[in-house]
PDB file of C-alpha atoms in Angstrom:
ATOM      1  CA  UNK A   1    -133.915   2.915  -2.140  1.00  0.00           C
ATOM      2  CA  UNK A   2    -135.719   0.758  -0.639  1.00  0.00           C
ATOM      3  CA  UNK A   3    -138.288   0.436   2.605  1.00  0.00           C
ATOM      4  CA  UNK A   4    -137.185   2.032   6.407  1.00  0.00           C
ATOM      5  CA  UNK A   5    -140.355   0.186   7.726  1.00  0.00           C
ATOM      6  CA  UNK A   6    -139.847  -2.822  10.056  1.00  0.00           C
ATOM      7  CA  UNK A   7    -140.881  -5.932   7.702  1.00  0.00           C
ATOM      8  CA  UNK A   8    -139.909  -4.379   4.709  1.00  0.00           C
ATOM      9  CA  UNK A   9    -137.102  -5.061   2.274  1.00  0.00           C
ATOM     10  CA  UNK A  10    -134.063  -2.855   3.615  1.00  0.00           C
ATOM     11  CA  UNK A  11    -131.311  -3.840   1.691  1.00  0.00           C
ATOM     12  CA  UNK A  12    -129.947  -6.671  -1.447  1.00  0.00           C
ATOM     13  CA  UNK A  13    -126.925  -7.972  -1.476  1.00  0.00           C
ATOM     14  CA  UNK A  14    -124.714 -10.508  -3.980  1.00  0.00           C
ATOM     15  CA  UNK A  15    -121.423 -11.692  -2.566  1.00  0.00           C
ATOM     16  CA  UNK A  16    -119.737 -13.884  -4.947  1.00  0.00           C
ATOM     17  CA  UNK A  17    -115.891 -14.770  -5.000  1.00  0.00           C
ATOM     18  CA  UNK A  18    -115.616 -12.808  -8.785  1.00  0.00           C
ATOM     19  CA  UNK A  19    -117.467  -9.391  -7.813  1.00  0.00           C
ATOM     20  CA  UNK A  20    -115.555  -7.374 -10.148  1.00  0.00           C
ATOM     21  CA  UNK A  21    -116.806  -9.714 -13.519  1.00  0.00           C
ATOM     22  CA  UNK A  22    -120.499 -10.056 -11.875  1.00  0.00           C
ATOM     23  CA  UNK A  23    -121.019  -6.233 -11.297  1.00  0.00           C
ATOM     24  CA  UNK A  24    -120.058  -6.070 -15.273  1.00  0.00           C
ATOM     25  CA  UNK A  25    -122.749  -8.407 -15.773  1.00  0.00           C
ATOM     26  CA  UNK A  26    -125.468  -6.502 -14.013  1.00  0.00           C
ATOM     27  CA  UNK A  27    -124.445  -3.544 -15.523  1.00  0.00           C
ATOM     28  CA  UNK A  28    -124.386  -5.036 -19.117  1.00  0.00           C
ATOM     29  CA  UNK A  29    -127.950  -6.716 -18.201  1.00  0.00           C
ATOM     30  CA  UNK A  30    -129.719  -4.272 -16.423  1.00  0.00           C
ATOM     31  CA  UNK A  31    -128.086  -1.500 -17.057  1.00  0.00           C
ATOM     32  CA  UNK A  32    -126.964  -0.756 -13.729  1.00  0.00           C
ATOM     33  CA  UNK A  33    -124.429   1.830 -12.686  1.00  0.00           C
ATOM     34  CA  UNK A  34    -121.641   0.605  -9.639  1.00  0.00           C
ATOM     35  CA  UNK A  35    -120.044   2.778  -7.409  1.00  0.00           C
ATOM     36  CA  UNK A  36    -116.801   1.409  -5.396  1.00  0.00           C
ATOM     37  CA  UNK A  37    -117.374   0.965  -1.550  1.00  0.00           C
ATOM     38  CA  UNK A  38    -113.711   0.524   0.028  1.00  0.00           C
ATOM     39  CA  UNK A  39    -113.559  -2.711   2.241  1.00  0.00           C
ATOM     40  CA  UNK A  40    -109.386  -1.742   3.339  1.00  0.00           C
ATOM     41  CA  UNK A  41    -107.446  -3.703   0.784  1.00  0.00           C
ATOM     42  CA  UNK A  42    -110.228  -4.397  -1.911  1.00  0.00           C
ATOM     43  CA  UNK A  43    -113.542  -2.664  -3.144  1.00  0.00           C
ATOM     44  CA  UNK A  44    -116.928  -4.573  -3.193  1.00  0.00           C
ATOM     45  CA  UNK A  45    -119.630  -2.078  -5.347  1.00  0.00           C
ATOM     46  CA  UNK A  46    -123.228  -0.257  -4.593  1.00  0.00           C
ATOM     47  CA  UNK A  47    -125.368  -0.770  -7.781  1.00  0.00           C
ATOM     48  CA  UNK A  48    -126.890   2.135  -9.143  1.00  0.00           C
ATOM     49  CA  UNK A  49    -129.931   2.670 -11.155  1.00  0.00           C
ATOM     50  CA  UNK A  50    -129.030   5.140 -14.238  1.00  0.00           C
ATOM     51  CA  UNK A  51    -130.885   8.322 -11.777  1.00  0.00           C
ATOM     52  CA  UNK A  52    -128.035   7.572  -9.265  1.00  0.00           C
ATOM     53  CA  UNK A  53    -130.096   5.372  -6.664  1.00  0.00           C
ATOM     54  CA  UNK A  54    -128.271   2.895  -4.645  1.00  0.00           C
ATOM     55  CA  UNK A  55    -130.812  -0.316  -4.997  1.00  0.00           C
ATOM     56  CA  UNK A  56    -128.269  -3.596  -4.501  1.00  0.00           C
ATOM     57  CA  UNK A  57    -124.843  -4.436  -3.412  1.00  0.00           C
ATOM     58  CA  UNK A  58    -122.149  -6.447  -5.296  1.00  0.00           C
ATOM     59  CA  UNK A  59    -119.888  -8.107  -2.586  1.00  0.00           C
ATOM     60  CA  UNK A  60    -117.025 -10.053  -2.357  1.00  0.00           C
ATOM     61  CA  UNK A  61    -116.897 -13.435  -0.745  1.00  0.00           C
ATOM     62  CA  UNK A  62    -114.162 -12.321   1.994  1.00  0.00           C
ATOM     63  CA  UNK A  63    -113.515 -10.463   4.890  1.00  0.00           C
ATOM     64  CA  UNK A  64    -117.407 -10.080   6.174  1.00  0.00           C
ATOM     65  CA  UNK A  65    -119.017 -11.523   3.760  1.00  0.00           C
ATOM     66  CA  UNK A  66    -116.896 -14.742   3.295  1.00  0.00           C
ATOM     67  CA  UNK A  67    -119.552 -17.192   4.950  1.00  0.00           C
ATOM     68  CA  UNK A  68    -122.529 -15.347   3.029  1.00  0.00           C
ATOM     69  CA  UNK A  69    -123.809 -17.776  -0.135  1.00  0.00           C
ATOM     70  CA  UNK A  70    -123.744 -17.032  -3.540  1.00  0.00           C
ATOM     71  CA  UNK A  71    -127.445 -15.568  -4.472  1.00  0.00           C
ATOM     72  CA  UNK A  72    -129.019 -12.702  -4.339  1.00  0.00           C
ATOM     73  CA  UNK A  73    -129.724 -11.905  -0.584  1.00  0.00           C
ATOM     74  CA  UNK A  74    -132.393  -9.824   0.968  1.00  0.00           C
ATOM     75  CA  UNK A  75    -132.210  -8.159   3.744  1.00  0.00           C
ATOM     76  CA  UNK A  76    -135.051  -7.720   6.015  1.00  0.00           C
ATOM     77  CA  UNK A  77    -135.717  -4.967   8.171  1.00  0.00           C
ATOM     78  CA  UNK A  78    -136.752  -6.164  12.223  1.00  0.00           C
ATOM     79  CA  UNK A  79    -137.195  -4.168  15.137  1.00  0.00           C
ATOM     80  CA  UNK A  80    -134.572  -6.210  17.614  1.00  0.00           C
ATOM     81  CA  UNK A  81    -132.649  -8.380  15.820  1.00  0.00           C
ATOM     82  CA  UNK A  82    -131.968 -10.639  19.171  1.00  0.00           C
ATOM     83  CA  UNK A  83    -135.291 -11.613  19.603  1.00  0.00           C
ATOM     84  CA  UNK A  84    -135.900 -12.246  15.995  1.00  0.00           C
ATOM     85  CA  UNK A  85    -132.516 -14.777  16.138  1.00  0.00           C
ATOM     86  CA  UNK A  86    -133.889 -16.574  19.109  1.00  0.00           C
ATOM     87  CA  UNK A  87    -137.281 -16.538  16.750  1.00  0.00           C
ATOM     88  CA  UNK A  88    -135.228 -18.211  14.181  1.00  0.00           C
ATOM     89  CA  UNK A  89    -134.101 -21.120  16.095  1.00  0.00           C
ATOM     90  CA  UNK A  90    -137.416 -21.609  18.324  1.00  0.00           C
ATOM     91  CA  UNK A  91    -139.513 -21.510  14.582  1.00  0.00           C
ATOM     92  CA  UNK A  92    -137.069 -24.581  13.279  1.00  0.00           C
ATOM     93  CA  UNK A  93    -134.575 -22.159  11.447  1.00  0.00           C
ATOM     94  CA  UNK A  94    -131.507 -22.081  11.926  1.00  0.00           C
ATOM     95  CA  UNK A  95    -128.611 -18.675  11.823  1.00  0.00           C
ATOM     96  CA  UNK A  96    -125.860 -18.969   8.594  1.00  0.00           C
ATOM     97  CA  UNK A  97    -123.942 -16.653  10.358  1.00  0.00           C
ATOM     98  CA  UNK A  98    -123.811 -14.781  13.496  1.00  0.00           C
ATOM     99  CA  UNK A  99    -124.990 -11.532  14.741  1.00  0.00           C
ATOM    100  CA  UNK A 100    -122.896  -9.014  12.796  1.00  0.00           C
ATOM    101  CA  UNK A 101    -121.969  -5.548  12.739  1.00  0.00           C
ATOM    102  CA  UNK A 102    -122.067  -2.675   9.816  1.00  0.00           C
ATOM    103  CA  UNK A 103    -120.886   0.607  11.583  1.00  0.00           C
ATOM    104  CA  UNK A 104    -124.171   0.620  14.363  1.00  0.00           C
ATOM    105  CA  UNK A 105    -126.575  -1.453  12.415  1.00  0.00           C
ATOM    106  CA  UNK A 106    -126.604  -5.437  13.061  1.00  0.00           C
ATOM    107  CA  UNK A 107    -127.581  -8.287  10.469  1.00  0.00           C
ATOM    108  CA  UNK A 108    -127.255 -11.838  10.635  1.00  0.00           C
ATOM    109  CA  UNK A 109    -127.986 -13.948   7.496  1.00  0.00           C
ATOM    110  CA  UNK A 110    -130.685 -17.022   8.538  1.00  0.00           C
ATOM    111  CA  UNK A 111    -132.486 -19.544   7.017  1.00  0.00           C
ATOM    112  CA  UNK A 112    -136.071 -20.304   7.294  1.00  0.00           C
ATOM    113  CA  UNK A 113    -137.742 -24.043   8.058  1.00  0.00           C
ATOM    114  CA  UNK A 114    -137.828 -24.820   4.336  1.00  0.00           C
ATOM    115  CA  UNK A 115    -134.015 -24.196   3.750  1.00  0.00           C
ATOM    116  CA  UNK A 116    -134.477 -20.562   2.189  1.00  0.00           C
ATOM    117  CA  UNK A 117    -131.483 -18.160   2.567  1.00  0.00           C
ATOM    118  CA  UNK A 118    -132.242 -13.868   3.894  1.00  0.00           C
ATOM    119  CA  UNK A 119    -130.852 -11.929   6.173  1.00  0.00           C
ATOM    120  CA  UNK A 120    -132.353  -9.992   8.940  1.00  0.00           C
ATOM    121  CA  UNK A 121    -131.433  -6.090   9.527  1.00  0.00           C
ATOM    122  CA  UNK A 122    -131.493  -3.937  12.498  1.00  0.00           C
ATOM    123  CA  UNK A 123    -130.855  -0.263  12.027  1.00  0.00           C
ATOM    124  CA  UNK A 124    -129.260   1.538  14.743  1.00  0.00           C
TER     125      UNK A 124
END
C-alpha cells in the first residue's frame, strides 16, 4: 500500500453521502476490487487493486466521517500530529476537523493557506 515514512502518502480516502453507487463507479472505472469494512450499523469499503492490495477507502459521509468533504483525500503521514496542528494554524491554515481517533492512530483533516483540503496521520 502505500508509504510508512513520515512525509509520505499513508492513506486515501473518499467519503461521499452515496458510497455504495461511488465504490461501483471505481470499480467499473478502474477496475478496482472493494472489500466491506463494518462501521456498526453500515459498511464503508477498502478498494482493492485486482492482486488484493488495499490502496483507497470509500467512506460514508456519517458517523466519523460526516464533516470530511467530498474529494478524494490524502492522508499524510507526520511524526506528532499536535505539533503539526499547532503548525497548521501558526502557517495561516486552518483544522476542518479535530484531532481524531482510528483505534491508536490520530488524523485530523486541515487545510493549507491556499484553501487545499488533506489530512494529516499519526500512527501509533
Amino acid at each position: 500500500m502505500m508509504e510508512n515514512k513520515i512525509g509520505h502518502m499513508a492513506w486515501l480516502d473518499l467519503s461521499v453521502g452515496n458510497a455504495d453507487q461511488v465504490k461501483s463507479f471505481y470499480q467499473e472505472v478502474i477496475g478496482w476490487q472493494s472489500s466491506e469494512v463494518s462501521m456498526g450499523d453500515y459498511n464503508d469499503y477498502a478498494m482493492l487493486t485486482d492482486e488484493g492490495e488495499a490502496v483507497a477507502g470509500i467512506c460514508h459521509a456519517k458517523g466519523c466521517n460526516i464533516d470530511i468533504p467530498p474529494a478524494w483525500l490524502p492522508y499524510f503521514l507526520v511524526e506528532n500530529i499536535e505539533q503539526a496542528a499547532q503548525a497548521v494554524q501558526d502557517k495561516g491554515g486552518s483544522m476542518v476537523t479535530e484531532i481524531k481517533s482510528m483505534g491508536d492512530d490520530k488524523y485530523a483533516v486541515i487545510k493549507d493557506p491556499a484553501g487545499a483540503v488533506c489530512a494529516i496521520y499519526q500512527k501509533a
